PDB file of C-alpha atoms in Angstrom:
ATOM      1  CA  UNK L  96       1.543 -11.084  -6.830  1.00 95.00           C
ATOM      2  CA  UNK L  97       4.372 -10.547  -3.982  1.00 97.00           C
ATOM      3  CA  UNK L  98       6.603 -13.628  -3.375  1.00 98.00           C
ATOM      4  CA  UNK L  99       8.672 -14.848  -0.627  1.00 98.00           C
ATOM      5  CA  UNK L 100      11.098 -17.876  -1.217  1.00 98.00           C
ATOM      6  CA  UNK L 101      12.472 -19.459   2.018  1.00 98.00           C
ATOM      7  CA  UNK L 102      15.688 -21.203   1.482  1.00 98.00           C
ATOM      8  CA  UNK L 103      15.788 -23.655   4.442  1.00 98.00           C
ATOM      9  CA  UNK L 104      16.711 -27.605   5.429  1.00 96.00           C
ATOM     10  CA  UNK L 105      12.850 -27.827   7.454  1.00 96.00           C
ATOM     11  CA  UNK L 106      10.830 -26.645   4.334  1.00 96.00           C
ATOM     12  CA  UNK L 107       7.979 -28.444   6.037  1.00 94.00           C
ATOM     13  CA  UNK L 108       7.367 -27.063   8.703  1.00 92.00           C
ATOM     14  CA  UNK L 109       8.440 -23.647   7.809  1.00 95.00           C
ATOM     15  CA  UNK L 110       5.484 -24.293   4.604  1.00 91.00           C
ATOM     16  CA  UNK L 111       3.212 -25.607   7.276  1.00 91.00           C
ATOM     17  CA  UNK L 112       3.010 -22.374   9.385  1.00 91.00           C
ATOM     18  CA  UNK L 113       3.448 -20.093   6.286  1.00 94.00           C
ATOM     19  CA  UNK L 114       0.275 -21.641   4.714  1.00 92.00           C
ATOM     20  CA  UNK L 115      -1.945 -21.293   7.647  1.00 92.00           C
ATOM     21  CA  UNK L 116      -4.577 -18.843   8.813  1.00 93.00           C
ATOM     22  CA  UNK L 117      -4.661 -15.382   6.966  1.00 94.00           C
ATOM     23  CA  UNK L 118      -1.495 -15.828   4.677  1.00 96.00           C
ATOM     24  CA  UNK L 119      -2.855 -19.062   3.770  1.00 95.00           C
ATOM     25  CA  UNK L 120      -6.360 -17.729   3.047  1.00 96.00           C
ATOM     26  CA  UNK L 121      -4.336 -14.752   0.956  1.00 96.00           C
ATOM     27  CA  UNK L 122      -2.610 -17.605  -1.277  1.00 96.00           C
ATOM     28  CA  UNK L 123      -5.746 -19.095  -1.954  1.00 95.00           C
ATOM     29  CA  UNK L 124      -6.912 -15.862  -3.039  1.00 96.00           C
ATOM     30  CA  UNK L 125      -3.374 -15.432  -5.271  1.00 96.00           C
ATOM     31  CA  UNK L 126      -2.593 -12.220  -3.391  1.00 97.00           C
ATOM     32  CA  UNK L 127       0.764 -13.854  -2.474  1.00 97.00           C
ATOM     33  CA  UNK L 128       2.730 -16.623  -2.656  1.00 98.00           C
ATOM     34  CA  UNK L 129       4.997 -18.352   0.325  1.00 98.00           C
ATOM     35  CA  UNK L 130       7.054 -21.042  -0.788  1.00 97.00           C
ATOM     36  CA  UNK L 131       9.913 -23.062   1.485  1.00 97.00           C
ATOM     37  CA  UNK L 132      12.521 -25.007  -0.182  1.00 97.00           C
ATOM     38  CA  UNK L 133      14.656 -27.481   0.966  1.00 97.00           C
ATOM     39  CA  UNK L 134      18.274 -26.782   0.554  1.00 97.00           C
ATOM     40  CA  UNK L 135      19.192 -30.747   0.821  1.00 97.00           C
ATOM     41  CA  UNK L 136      17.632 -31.166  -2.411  1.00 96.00           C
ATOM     42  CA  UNK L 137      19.735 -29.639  -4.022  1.00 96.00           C
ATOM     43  CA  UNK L 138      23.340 -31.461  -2.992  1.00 93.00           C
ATOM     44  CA  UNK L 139      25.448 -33.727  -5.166  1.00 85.00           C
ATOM     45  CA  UNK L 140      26.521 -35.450  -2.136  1.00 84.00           C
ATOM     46  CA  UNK L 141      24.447 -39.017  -1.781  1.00 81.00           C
ATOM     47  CA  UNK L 142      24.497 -38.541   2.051  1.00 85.00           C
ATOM     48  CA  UNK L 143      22.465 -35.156   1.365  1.00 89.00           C
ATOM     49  CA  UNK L 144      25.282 -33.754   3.473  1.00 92.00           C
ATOM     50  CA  UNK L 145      25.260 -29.976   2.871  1.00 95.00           C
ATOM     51  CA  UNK L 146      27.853 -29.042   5.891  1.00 94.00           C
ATOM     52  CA  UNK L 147      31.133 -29.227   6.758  1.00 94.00           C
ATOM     53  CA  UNK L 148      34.465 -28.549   9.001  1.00 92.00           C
ATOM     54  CA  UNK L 149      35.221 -24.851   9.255  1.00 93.00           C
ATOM     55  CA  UNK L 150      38.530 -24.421   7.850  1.00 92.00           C
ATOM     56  CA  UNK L 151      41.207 -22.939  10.165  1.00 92.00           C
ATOM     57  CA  UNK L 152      39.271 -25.358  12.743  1.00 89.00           C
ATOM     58  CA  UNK L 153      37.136 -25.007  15.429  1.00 85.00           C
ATOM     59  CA  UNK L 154      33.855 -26.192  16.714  1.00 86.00           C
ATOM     60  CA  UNK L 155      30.406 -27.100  14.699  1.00 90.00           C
ATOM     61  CA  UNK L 156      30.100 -26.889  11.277  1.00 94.00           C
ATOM     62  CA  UNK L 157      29.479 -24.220   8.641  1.00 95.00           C
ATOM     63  CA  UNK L 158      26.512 -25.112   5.649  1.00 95.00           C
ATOM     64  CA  UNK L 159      28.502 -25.302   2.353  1.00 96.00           C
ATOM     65  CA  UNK L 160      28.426 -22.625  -0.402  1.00 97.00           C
ATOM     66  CA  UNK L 161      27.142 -25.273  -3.349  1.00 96.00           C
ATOM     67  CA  UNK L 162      24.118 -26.314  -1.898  1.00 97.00           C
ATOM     68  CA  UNK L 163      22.908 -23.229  -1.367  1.00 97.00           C
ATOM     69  CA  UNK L 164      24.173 -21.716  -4.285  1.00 98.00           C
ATOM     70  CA  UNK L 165      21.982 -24.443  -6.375  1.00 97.00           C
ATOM     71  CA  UNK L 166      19.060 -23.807  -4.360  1.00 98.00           C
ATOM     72  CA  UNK L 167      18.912 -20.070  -5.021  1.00 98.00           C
ATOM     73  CA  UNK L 168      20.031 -20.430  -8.436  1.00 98.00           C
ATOM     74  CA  UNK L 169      16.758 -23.033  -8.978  1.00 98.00           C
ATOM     75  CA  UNK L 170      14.454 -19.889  -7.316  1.00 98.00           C
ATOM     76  CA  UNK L 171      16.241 -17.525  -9.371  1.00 98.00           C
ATOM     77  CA  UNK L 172      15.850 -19.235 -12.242  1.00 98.00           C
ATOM     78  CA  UNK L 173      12.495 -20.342 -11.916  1.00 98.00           C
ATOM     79  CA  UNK L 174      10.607 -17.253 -10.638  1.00 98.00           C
ATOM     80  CA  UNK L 175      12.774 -14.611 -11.158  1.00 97.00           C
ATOM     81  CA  UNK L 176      15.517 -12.220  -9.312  1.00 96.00           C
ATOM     82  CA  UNK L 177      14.337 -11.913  -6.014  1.00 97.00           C
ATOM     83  CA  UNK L 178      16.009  -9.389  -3.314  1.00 98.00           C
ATOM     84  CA  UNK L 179      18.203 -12.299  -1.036  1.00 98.00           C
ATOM     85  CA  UNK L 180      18.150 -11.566   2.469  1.00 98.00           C
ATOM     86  CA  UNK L 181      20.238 -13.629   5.037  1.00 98.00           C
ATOM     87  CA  UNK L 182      18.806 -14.149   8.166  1.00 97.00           C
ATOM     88  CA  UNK L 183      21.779 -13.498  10.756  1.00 95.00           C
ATOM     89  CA  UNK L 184      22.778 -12.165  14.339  1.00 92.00           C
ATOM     90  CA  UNK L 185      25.630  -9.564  12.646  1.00 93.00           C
ATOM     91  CA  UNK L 186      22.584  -8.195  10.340  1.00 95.00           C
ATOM     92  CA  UNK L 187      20.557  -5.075  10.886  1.00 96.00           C
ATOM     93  CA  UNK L 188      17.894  -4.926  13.316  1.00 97.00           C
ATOM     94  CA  UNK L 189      14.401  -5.796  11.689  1.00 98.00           C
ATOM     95  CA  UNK L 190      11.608  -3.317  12.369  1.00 95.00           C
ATOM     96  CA  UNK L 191       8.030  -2.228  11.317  1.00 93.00           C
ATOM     97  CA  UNK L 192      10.055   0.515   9.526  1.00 93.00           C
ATOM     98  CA  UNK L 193      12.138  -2.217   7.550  1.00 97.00           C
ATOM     99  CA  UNK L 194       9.136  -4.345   6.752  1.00 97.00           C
ATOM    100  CA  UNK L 195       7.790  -1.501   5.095  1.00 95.00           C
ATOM    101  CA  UNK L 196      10.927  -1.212   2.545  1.00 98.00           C
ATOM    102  CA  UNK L 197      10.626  -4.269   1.848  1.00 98.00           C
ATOM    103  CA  UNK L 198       7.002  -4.410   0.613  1.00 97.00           C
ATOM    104  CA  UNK L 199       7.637  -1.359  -1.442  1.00 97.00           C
ATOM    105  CA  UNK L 200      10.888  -1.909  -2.729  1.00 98.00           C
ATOM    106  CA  UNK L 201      10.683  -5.293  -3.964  1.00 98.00           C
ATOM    107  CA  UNK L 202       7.928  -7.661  -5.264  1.00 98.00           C
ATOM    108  CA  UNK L 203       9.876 -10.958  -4.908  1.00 98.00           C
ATOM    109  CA  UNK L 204      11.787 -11.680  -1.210  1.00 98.00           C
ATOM    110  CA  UNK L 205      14.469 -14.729  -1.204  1.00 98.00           C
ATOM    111  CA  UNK L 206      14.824 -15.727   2.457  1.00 98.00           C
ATOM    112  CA  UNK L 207      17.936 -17.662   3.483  1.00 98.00           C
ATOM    113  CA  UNK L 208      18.092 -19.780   7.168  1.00 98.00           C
ATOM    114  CA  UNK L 209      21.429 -20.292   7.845  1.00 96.00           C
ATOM    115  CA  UNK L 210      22.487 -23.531  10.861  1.00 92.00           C
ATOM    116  CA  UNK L 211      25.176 -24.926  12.835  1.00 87.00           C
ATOM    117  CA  UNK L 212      28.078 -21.884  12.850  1.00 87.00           C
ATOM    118  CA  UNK L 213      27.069 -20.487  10.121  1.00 92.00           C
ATOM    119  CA  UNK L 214      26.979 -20.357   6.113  1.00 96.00           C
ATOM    120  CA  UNK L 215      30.070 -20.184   3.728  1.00 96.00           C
ATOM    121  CA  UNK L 216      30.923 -16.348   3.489  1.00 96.00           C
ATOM    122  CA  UNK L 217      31.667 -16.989  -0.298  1.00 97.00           C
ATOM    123  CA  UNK L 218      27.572 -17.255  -0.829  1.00 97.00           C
ATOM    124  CA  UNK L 219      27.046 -14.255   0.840  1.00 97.00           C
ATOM    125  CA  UNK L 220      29.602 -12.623  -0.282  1.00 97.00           C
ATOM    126  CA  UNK L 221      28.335 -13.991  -4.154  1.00 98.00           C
ATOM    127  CA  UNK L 222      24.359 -13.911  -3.750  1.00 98.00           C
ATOM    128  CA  UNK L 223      23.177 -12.153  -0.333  1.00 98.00           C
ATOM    129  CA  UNK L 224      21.979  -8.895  -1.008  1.00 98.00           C
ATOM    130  CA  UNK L 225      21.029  -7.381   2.333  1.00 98.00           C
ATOM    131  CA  UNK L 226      21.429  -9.958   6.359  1.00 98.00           C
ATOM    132  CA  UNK L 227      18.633  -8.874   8.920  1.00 98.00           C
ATOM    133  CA  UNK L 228      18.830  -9.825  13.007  1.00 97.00           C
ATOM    134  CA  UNK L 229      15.345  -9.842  14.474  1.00 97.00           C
ATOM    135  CA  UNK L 230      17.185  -9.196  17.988  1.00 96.00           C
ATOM    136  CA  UNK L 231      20.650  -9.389  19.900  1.00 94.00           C
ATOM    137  CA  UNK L 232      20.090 -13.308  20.594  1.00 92.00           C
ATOM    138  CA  UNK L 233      21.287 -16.239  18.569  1.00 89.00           C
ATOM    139  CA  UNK L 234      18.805 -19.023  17.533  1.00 93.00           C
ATOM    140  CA  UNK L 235      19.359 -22.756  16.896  1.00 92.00           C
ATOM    141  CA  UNK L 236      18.814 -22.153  13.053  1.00 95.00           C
ATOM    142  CA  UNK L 237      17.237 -19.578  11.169  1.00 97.00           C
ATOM    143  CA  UNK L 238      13.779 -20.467  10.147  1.00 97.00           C
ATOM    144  CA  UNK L 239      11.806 -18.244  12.751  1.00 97.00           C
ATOM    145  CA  UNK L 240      13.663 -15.107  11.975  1.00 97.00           C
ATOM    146  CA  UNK L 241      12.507 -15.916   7.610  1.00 98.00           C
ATOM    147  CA  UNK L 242       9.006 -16.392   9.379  1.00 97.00           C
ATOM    148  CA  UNK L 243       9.069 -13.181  11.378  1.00 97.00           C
ATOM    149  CA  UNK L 244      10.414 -11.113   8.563  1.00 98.00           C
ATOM    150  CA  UNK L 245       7.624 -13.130   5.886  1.00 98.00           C
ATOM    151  CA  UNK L 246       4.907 -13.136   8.332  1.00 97.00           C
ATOM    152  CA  UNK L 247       5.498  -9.063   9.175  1.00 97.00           C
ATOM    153  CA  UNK L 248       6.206  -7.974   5.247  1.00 97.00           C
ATOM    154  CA  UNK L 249       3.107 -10.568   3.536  1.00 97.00           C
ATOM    155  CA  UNK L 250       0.783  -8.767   6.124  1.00 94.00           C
ATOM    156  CA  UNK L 251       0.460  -5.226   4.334  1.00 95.00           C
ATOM    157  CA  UNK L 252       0.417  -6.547   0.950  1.00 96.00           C
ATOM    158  CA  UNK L 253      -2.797  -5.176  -0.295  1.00 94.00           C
ATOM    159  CA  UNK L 254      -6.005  -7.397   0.391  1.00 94.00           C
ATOM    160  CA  UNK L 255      -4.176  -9.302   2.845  1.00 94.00           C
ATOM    161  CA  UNK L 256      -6.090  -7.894   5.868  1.00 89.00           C
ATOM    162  CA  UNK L 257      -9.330  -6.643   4.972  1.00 78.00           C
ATOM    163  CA  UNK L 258      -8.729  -2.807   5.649  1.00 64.00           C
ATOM    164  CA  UNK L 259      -5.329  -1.086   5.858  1.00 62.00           C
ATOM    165  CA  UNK L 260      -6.314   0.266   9.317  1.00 56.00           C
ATOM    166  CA  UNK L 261      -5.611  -3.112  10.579  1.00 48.00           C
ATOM    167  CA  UNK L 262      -2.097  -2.789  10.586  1.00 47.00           C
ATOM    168  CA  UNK L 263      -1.981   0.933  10.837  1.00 50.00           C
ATOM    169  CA  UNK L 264      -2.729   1.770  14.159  1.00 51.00           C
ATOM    170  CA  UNK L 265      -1.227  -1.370  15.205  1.00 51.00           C
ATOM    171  CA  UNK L 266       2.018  -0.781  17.385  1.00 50.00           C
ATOM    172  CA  UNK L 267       5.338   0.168  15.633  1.00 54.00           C
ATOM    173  CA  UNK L 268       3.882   1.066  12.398  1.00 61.00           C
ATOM    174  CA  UNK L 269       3.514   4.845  12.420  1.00 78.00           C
ATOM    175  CA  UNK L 270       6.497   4.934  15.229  1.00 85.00           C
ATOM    176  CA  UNK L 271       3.964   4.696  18.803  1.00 90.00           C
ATOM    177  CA  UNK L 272       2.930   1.785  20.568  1.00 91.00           C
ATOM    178  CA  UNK L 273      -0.592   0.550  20.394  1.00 89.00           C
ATOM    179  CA  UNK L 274      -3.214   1.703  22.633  1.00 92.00           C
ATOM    180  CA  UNK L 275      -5.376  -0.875  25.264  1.00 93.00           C
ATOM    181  CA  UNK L 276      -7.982  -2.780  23.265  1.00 93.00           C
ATOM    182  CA  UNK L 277     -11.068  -4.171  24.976  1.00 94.00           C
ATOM    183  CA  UNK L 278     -14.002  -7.062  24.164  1.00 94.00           C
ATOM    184  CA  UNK L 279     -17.067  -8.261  25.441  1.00 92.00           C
ATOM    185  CA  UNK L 280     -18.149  -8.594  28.337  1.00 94.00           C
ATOM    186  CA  UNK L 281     -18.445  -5.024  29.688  1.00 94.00           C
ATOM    187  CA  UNK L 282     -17.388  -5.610  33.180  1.00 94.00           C
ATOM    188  CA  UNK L 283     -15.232  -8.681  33.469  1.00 95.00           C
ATOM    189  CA  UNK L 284     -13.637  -9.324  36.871  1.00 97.00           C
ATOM    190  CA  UNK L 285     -14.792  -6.110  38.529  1.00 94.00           C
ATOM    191  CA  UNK L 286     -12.627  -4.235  35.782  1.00 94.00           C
ATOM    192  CA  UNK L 287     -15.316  -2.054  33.180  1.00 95.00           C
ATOM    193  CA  UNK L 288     -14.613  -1.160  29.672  1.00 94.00           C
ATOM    194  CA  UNK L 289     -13.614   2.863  29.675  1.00 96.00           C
ATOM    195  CA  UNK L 290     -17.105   4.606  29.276  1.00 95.00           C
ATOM    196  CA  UNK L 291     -15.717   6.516  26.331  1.00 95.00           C
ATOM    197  CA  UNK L 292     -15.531   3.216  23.727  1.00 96.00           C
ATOM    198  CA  UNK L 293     -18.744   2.809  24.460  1.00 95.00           C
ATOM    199  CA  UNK L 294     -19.998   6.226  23.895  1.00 95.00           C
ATOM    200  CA  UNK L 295     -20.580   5.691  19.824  1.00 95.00           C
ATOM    201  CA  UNK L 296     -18.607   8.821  19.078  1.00 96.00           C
ATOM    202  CA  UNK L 297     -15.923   7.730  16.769  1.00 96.00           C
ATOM    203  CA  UNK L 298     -14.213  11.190  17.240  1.00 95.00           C
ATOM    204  CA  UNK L 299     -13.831  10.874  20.923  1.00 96.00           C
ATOM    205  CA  UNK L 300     -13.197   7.381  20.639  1.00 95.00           C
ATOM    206  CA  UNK L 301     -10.272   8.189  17.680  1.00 93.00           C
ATOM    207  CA  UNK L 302      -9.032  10.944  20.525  1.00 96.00           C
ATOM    208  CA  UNK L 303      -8.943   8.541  23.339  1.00 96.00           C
ATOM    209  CA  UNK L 304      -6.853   5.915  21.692  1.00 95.00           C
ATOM    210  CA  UNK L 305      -4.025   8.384  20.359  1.00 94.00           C
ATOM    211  CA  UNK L 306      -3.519   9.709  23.630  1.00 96.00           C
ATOM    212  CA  UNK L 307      -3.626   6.353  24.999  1.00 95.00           C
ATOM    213  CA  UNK L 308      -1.274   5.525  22.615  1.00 94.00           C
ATOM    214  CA  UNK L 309       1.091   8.492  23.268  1.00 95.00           C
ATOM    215  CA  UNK L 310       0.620   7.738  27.108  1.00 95.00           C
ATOM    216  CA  UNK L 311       1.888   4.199  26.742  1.00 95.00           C
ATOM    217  CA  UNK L 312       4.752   4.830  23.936  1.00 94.00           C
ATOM    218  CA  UNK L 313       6.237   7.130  26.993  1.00 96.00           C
ATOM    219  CA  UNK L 314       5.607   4.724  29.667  1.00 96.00           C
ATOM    220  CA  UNK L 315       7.120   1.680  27.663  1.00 95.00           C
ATOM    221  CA  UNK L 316       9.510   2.760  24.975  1.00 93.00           C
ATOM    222  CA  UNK L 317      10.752   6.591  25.728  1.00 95.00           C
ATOM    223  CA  UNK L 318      13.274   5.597  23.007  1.00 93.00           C
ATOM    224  CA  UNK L 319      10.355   5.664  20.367  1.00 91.00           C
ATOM    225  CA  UNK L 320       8.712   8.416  22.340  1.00 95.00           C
ATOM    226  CA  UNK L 321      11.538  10.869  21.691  1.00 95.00           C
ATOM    227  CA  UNK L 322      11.521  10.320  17.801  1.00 92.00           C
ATOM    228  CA  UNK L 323       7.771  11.317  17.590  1.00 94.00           C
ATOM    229  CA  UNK L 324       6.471  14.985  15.861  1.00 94.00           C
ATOM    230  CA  UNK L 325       4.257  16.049  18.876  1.00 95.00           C
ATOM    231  CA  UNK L 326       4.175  19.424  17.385  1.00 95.00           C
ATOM    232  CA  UNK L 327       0.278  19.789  15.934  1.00 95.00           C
ATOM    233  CA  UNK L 328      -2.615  21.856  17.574  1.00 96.00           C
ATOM    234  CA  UNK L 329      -4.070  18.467  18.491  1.00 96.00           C
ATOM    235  CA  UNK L 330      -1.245  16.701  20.004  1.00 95.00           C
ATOM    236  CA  UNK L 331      -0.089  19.729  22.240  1.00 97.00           C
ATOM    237  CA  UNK L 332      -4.303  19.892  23.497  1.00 96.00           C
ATOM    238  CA  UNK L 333      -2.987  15.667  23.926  1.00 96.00           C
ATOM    239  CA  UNK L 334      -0.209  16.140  26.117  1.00 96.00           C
ATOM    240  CA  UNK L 335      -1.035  19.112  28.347  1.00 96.00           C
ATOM    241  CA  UNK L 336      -4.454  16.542  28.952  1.00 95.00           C
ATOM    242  CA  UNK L 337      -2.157  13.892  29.774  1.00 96.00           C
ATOM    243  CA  UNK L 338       0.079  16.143  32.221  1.00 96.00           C
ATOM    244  CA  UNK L 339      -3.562  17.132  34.017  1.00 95.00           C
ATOM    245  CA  UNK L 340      -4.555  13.507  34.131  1.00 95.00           C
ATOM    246  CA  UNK L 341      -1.587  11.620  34.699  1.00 94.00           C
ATOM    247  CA  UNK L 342       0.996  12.740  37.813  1.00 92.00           C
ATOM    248  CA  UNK L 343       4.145  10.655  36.411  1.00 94.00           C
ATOM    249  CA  UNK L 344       3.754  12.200  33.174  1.00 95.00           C
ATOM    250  CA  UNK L 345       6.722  14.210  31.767  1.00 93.00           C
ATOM    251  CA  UNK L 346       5.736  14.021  27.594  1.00 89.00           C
TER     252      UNK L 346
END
C-alpha cells in the first residue's frame, strides 16, 4: 500500500480534502493511505508554541527544529522510513515527470509544510531528503503545495483510477498537452462536436486527438513542443497534415 504522511499545523483540513472523492474512495479500498499530522502535537512547550525569533533578527518567525523533528520521528517510527520532502520556493520545480519518480521510487512519501519565514535549516539539513517548488510564487504556508504533490503522485498508484489511460493521455504525462475533450449535447451554443468523435472509428478518433494534441502542445507550450521525438512514419504523415490544415503552423 503507498503512503503519504503530511507533516503540517492544519492537519484538518489538509485530512479533509485528502480523504475526499477518488483518493478517499482508494483508502477505503486500502490502495493507499493519506494521513496529516499535526506538528503542535508534538511540542514540549504548554503554549503549543512551535516558532520562534530568527536569530541574527529580522522579521516573522521561523518553525523550530524540535517540533518537527518529534513529529517525523513519531511517522518514522511508527510506519516506517519514508522519503521526506520539504515543500519550499528554493526547491526543484514539481512536474508530471517528478510525480512519476516518486511513485516508482518510493512506497512511503513524508510531506513537510513549512510557515511564517521558514523552518530551522538544522531539520533539513538533519531529516529532509529532497525540497520541491510547485512554481516561482511564495504561499502563506505550505499545505497546498503537500496536496498538489499527494494529490498528483496517489493518482497513478495502481487501481486508483480505473484504467491507466486515464492519466496517460492526460496533459504533461507523456511530455504534450492534452487534446480538446467534448460531452453531450452535440451542438451546444451553435458550436458541434468535430464529426470525427462521432464517427465510431477508434483509429481515426486515436489519430485525431494526437494531432490535436501535437497542434496545441505547439500553440501553448513550444518549450514542451521542442523536447518531443516527432521522428516516426506516423507523426511526420501528423505534421505535414497539420502544415496543410493549419496556416500558423511551423511544427
Amino acid at each position: 500500500m503507498y503512503r503519504i504522511d503530511i507533516m503540517t499545523l492544519f492537519d484538518e483540513t489538509v485530512g479533509d480534502m485528502m480523504n475526499e472523492s477518488i483518493l478517499g474512495r482508494a483508502q477505503e479500498r486500502d490502495l493507499l493511505r493519506i494521513e496529516a499530522h499535526q506538528i503542535r502535537d508534538y511540542t514540549l512547550n504548554k503554549q503549543k508554541q512551535v516558532d520562534d525569533y530568527p536569530y541574527g533578527g529580522g522579521r516573522g518567525a521561523v518553525m523550530q527544529a524540535d517540533p518537527l523533528y518529534q513529529c517525523w520521528r513519531h511517522i518514522t517510527d511508527t510506519f516506517g522510513p519514508g522519503h521526506t520532502i520539504f515543500l519550499s520556493p528554493a526547491g526543484k520545480t514539481f512536474t508530471q515527470e517528478e510525480a512519476k519518480r516518486l511513485l516508482n521510487h518510493y512506497d512511503h512519501l513524508i510531506l513537510v509544510c513549512g510557515h511564517y519565514e521558514g523552518i530551522d535549516e538544522r531539520f533539513i539539513e538533519e531529516c529532509v531528503d529532497e525540497e520541491l517548488s510547485i512554481g516561482d510564487f511564495v504561499l502563506t504556508g505550505g499545505e497546498l503545495p503537500a496536496m498538489v504533490v499527494a494529490d498528483a503522485v496517489a493518482r497513478m498508484v495502481p487501481g486508483v483510477l480505473p484504467d491507466p489511460e486515464c492519466f496517460q493521455e492526460e496533459s504533461h504525462y507523456n511530455g504534450m498537452l492534452e487534446y480538446p475533450q467534448y460531452s453531450r449535447p452535440e451542438t451546444w451554443h451553435g458550436r458541434t462536436v468535430p464529426p470525427i468523435l462521432r464517427s465510431g472509428n477508434h483509429a481515426l478518433v486515436a489519430r485525431w486527438r494526437r494531432k490535436q494534441s501535437l497542434l496545441r502542445t505547439w500553440r501553448r507550450r513550444p518549450d514542451l513542443y521542442e523536447k518531443l521525438d516527432l521522428t516516426s512514419k506516423e507523426d511526420q504523415k501528423l505534421l505535414t497534415e497539420l502544415r496543410e490544415e493549419e496556416p500558423d503552423f511551423q511544427g
